[in-house]
Amino acid sequence: MTIPIQIDIGNLAVGLGTCLVALATLISLRKGRSQRIADYRRDWIENLQSHMAAFLRVASDIGMPETFPKASNAMTQRDTADASGSYSAQNMIELKHESQHIKLLLKEEREEHRRLVELIDTVISNPNDQSIADTADQCRLILKKEWARLENEM
């Protein structure tokens, strides 16, 4: 008994069609997964950026209280420094709080992240213009690399 050639070609077409649909579905799922990962990474970068900005703001308030005019309400509204120039406990608490957020977001296996942790610890122990500037530079470097990494993955 012989099978007509039409049936074999029909079965082949159905099989190929099924394979193509499966392949298209697989590609679509991979792209969807990649997009979700990119979204999570973007949220992580924005969260890191937000905490870095808050840390640098508080560090600047602590490290440079003389930049606020003594006669203005800025001294009373913002808990930055008293007339002697010493920083307040509230700002130090906020500085440590932001530093912990940043440290939790960083990846210890990356050298630039370890360097930022060292600089953060330096700012906490001695908040001066140079340590704050070095920390800000390292923050910019990390954020630039992370945004580039995100763009390459998309």
PDB file of C-alpha atoms in Angstrom:
ATOM      1  CA  MET A   1       0.000   0.000   0.000  1.00  0.00           C
ATOM      2  CA  THR A   2       1.338   3.364  -0.938  1.00  0.00           C
ATOM      3  CA  ILE A   3       0.552   6.685   0.689  1.00  0.00           C
ATOM      4  CA  PRO A   4      -0.305   9.466  -1.695  1.00  0.00           C
ATOM      5  CA  ILE A   5       2.403  12.118  -1.954  1.00  0.00           C
ATOM      6  CA  GLN A   6      -0.130  14.857  -1.237  1.00  0.00           C
ATOM      7  CA  ILE A   7      -0.612  13.627   2.329  1.00  0.00           C
ATOM      8  CA  ASP A   8       3.144  13.546   2.984  1.00  0.00           C
ATOM      9  CA  ILE A   9       3.592  17.123   1.739  1.00  0.00           C
ATOM     10  CA  GLY A  10       0.566  18.231   3.788  1.00  0.00           C
ATOM     11  CA  ASN A  11       1.973  16.623   6.935  1.00  0.00           C
ATOM     12  CA  LEU A  12       5.355  18.188   6.253  1.00  0.00           C
ATOM     13  CA  ALA A  13       3.763  21.632   5.864  1.00  0.00           C
ATOM     14  CA  VAL A  14       1.819  21.235   9.121  1.00  0.00           C
ATOM     15  CA  GLY A  15       4.966  20.065  10.923  1.00  0.00           C
ATOM     16  CA  LEU A  16       7.036  22.971   9.595  1.00  0.00           C
ATOM     17  CA  GLY A  17       4.264  25.420  10.476  1.00  0.00           C
ATOM     18  CA  THR A  18       4.111  24.049  14.013  1.00  0.00           C
ATOM     19  CA  CYS A  19       7.887  24.366  14.386  1.00  0.00           C
ATOM     20  CA  LEU A  20       7.807  27.973  13.150  1.00  0.00           C
ATOM     21  CA  VAL A  21       5.023  28.880  15.583  1.00  0.00           C
ATOM     22  CA  ALA A  22       6.952  27.247  18.433  1.00  0.00           C
ATOM     23  CA  LEU A  23      10.125  29.108  17.451  1.00  0.00           C
ATOM     24  CA  ALA A  24       8.277  32.447  17.254  1.00  0.00           C
ATOM     25  CA  THR A  25       6.747  31.806  20.687  1.00  0.00           C
ATOM     26  CA  LEU A  26      10.140  30.972  22.162  1.00  0.00           C
ATOM     27  CA  ILE A  27      11.699  34.153  20.760  1.00  0.00           C
ATOM     28  CA  SER A  28       8.790  36.198  22.065  1.00  0.00           C
ATOM     29  CA  LEU A  29       9.141  34.706  25.556  1.00  0.00           C
ATOM     30  CA  ARG A  30      12.880  35.410  25.611  1.00  0.00           C
ATOM     31  CA  LYS A  31      12.328  39.024  24.557  1.00  0.00           C
ATOM     32  CA  GLY A  32       9.628  39.415  27.197  1.00  0.00           C
ATOM     33  CA  ARG A  33      11.959  38.005  29.850  1.00  0.00           C
ATOM     34  CA  SER A  34      14.777  40.289  28.701  1.00  0.00           C
ATOM     35  CA  GLN A  35      12.439  43.269  28.873  1.00  0.00           C
ATOM     36  CA  ARG A  36      11.368  42.376  32.425  1.00  0.00           C
ATOM     37  CA  ILE A  37      15.008  42.045  33.487  1.00  0.00           C
ATOM     38  CA  ALA A  38      15.793  45.398  31.861  1.00  0.00           C
ATOM     39  CA  ASP A  39      12.853  46.970  33.719  1.00  0.00           C
ATOM     40  CA  TYR A  40      14.094  45.563  37.042  1.00  0.00           C
ATOM     41  CA  ARG A  41      17.617  46.804  36.301  1.00  0.00           C
ATOM     42  CA  ARG A  42      16.318  50.279  35.402  1.00  0.00           C
ATOM     43  CA  ASP A  43      14.357  50.428  38.672  1.00  0.00           C
ATOM     44  CA  TRP A  44      17.489  49.320  40.559  1.00  0.00           C
ATOM     45  CA  ILE A  45      19.612  52.024  38.895  1.00  0.00           C
ATOM     46  CA  GLU A  46      17.028  54.722  39.616  1.00  0.00           C
ATOM     47  CA  ASN A  47      16.776  53.589  43.237  1.00  0.00           C
ATOM     48  CA  LEU A  48      20.565  53.633  43.565  1.00  0.00           C
ATOM     49  CA  GLN A  49      20.722  57.086  41.980  1.00  0.00           C
ATOM     50  CA  SER A  50      18.074  58.434  44.350  1.00  0.00           C
ATOM     51  CA  HIS A  51      19.885  57.169  47.450  1.00  0.00           C
ATOM     52  CA  MET A  52      23.248  58.405  46.184  1.00  0.00           C
ATOM     53  CA  ALA A  53      21.798  61.875  45.639  1.00  0.00           C
ATOM     54  CA  ALA A  54      20.274  61.907  49.124  1.00  0.00           C
ATOM     55  CA  PHE A  55      23.562  60.733  50.659  1.00  0.00           C
ATOM     56  CA  LEU A  56      25.568  63.430  48.869  1.00  0.00           C
ATOM     57  CA  ARG A  57      23.041  66.113  49.844  1.00  0.00           C
ATOM     58  CA  VAL A  58      23.227  65.243  53.527  1.00  0.00           C
ATOM     59  CA  ALA A  59      27.014  64.863  53.382  1.00  0.00           C
ATOM     60  CA  SER A  60      27.261  68.323  51.833  1.00  0.00           C
ATOM     61  CA  ASP A  61      25.041  69.768  54.555  1.00  0.00           C
ATOM     62  CA  ILE A  62      27.270  68.226  57.199  1.00  0.00           C
ATOM     63  CA  GLY A  63      30.573  68.961  55.512  1.00  0.00           C
ATOM     64  CA  MET A  64      29.887  72.564  54.544  1.00  0.00           C
ATOM     65  CA  PRO A  65      27.514  74.179  57.090  1.00  0.00           C
ATOM     66  CA  GLU A  66      29.141  77.566  56.482  1.00  0.00           C
ATOM     67  CA  THR A  67      27.481  77.739  53.064  1.00  0.00           C
ATOM     68  CA  PHE A  68      24.148  78.488  54.740  1.00  0.00           C
ATOM     69  CA  PRO A  69      23.672  82.092  55.849  1.00  0.00           C
ATOM     70  CA  LYS A  70      23.518  82.301  59.652  1.00  0.00           C
ATOM     71  CA  ALA A  71      20.631  84.803  59.588  1.00  0.00           C
ATOM     72  CA  SER A  72      18.360  82.806  57.296  1.00  0.00           C
ATOM     73  CA  ASN A  73      15.672  80.329  58.200  1.00  0.00           C
ATOM     74  CA  ALA A  74      17.650  77.620  56.391  1.00  0.00           C
ATOM     75  CA  MET A  75      19.517  76.939  59.628  1.00  0.00           C
ATOM     76  CA  THR A  76      16.348  76.369  61.632  1.00  0.00           C
ATOM     77  CA  GLN A  77      14.297  74.602  58.978  1.00  0.00           C
ATOM     78  CA  ARG A  78      17.056  72.242  57.897  1.00  0.00           C
ATOM     79  CA  ASP A  79      18.716  70.424  60.720  1.00  0.00           C
ATOM     80  CA  THR A  80      22.209  70.978  59.333  1.00  0.00           C
ATOM     81  CA  ALA A  81      24.493  72.697  61.807  1.00  0.00           C
ATOM     82  CA  ASP A  82      24.534  74.948  64.830  1.00  0.00           C
ATOM     83  CA  ALA A  83      26.365  78.257  65.088  1.00  0.00           C
ATOM     84  CA  SER A  84      29.644  76.541  66.024  1.00  0.00           C
ATOM     85  CA  GLY A  85      29.642  74.591  62.758  1.00  0.00           C
ATOM     86  CA  SER A  86      29.194  71.121  64.259  1.00  0.00           C
ATOM     87  CA  TYR A  87      26.746  68.894  62.451  1.00  0.00           C
ATOM     88  CA  SER A  88      23.604  67.629  64.083  1.00  0.00           C
ATOM     89  CA  ALA A  89      22.832  64.119  65.163  1.00  0.00           C
ATOM     90  CA  GLN A  90      19.772  64.041  62.895  1.00  0.00           C
ATOM     91  CA  ASN A  91      21.875  64.620  59.777  1.00  0.00           C
ATOM     92  CA  MET A  92      24.363  61.964  60.845  1.00  0.00           C
ATOM     93  CA  ILE A  93      21.534  59.481  61.317  1.00  0.00           C
ATOM     94  CA  GLU A  94      20.196  60.318  57.859  1.00  0.00           C
ATOM     95  CA  LEU A  95      23.688  60.035  56.360  1.00  0.00           C
ATOM     96  CA  LYS A  96      24.180  56.552  57.843  1.00  0.00           C
ATOM     97  CA  HIS A  97      20.671  55.542  56.798  1.00  0.00           C
ATOM     98  CA  GLU A  98      21.325  56.505  53.164  1.00  0.00           C
ATOM     99  CA  SER A  99      24.755  54.850  53.233  1.00  0.00           C
ATOM    100  CA  GLN A 100      23.190  51.562  54.308  1.00  0.00           C
ATOM    101  CA  HIS A 101      20.643  51.749  51.488  1.00  0.00           C
ATOM    102  CA  ILE A 102      23.434  52.341  48.978  1.00  0.00           C
ATOM    103  CA  LYS A 103      25.597  49.533  50.353  1.00  0.00           C
ATOM    104  CA  LEU A 104      22.685  47.101  50.100  1.00  0.00           C
ATOM    105  CA  LEU A 105      22.112  48.056  46.464  1.00  0.00           C
ATOM    106  CA  LEU A 106      25.759  47.672  45.447  1.00  0.00           C
ATOM    107  CA  LYS A 107      27.339  44.474  44.130  1.00  0.00           C
ATOM    108  CA  GLU A 108      30.388  43.504  46.151  1.00  0.00           C
ATOM    109  CA  GLU A 109      32.019  41.601  43.296  1.00  0.00           C
ATOM    110  CA  ARG A 110      32.508  44.803  41.266  1.00  0.00           C
ATOM    111  CA  GLU A 111      35.652  46.811  41.975  1.00  0.00           C
ATOM    112  CA  GLU A 112      34.029  50.215  41.411  1.00  0.00           C
ATOM    113  CA  HIS A 113      31.290  49.301  43.893  1.00  0.00           C
ATOM    114  CA  ARG A 114      33.839  48.308  46.545  1.00  0.00           C
ATOM    115  CA  ARG A 115      35.619  51.623  45.952  1.00  0.00           C
ATOM    116  CA  LEU A 116      32.349  53.508  46.507  1.00  0.00           C
ATOM    117  CA  VAL A 117      31.795  51.707  49.810  1.00  0.00           C
ATOM    118  CA  GLU A 118      35.271  52.810  50.938  1.00  0.00           C
ATOM    119  CA  LEU A 119      34.543  56.406  49.930  1.00  0.00           C
ATOM    120  CA  ILE A 120      31.179  56.356  51.715  1.00  0.00           C
ATOM    121  CA  ASP A 121      32.897  55.185  54.896  1.00  0.00           C
ATOM    122  CA  THR A 122      35.434  58.001  54.490  1.00  0.00           C
ATOM    123  CA  VAL A 123      32.662  60.584  54.138  1.00  0.00           C
ATOM    124  CA  ILE A 124      30.929  59.265  57.258  1.00  0.00           C
ATOM    125  CA  SER A 125      34.126  59.433  59.301  1.00  0.00           C
ATOM    126  CA  ASN A 126      35.326  62.764  57.833  1.00  0.00           C
ATOM    127  CA  PRO A 127      32.778  64.701  55.755  1.00  0.00           C
ATOM    128  CA  ASN A 128      34.977  67.228  53.954  1.00  0.00           C
ATOM    129  CA  ASP A 129      34.851  68.783  50.497  1.00  0.00           C
ATOM    130  CA  GLN A 130      37.392  66.381  48.985  1.00  0.00           C
ATOM    131  CA  SER A 131      35.869  63.151  50.298  1.00  0.00           C
ATOM    132  CA  ILE A 132      32.408  64.285  49.183  1.00  0.00           C
ATOM    133  CA  ALA A 133      33.719  65.217  45.709  1.00  0.00           C
ATOM    134  CA  ASP A 134      35.515  61.864  45.368  1.00  0.00           C
ATOM    135  CA  THR A 135      32.339  60.036  46.368  1.00  0.00           C
ATOM    136  CA  ALA A 136      30.265  62.043  43.884  1.00  0.00           C
ATOM    137  CA  ASP A 137      32.748  61.216  41.101  1.00  0.00           C
ATOM    138  CA  GLN A 138      32.593  57.504  41.943  1.00  0.00           C
ATOM    139  CA  CYS A 139      28.778  57.657  42.002  1.00  0.00           C
ATOM    140  CA  ARG A 140      28.737  59.205  38.533  1.00  0.00           C
ATOM    141  CA  LEU A 141      31.143  56.536  37.259  1.00  0.00           C
ATOM    142  CA  ILE A 142      29.002  53.693  38.582  1.00  0.00           C
ATOM    143  CA  LEU A 143      25.751  55.153  37.272  1.00  0.00           C
ATOM    144  CA  LYS A 144      27.298  55.782  33.856  1.00  0.00           C
ATOM    145  CA  LYS A 145      28.529  52.166  33.653  1.00  0.00           C
ATOM    146  CA  GLU A 146      25.200  50.757  34.818  1.00  0.00           C
ATOM    147  CA  TRP A 147      23.203  52.794  32.286  1.00  0.00           C
ATOM    148  CA  ALA A 148      25.612  51.665  29.533  1.00  0.00           C
ATOM    149  CA  ARG A 149      25.211  48.046  30.662  1.00  0.00           C
ATOM    150  CA  LEU A 150      21.424  48.430  30.561  1.00  0.00           C
ATOM    151  CA  GLU A 151      21.510  49.928  27.059  1.00  0.00           C
ATOM    152  CA  ASN A 152      23.691  47.051  25.828  1.00  0.00           C
ATOM    153  CA  GLU A 153      21.267  44.476  27.191  1.00  0.00           C
ATOM    154  CA  MET A 154      18.229  46.016  25.526  1.00  0.00           C
TER     155      MET A 154
END
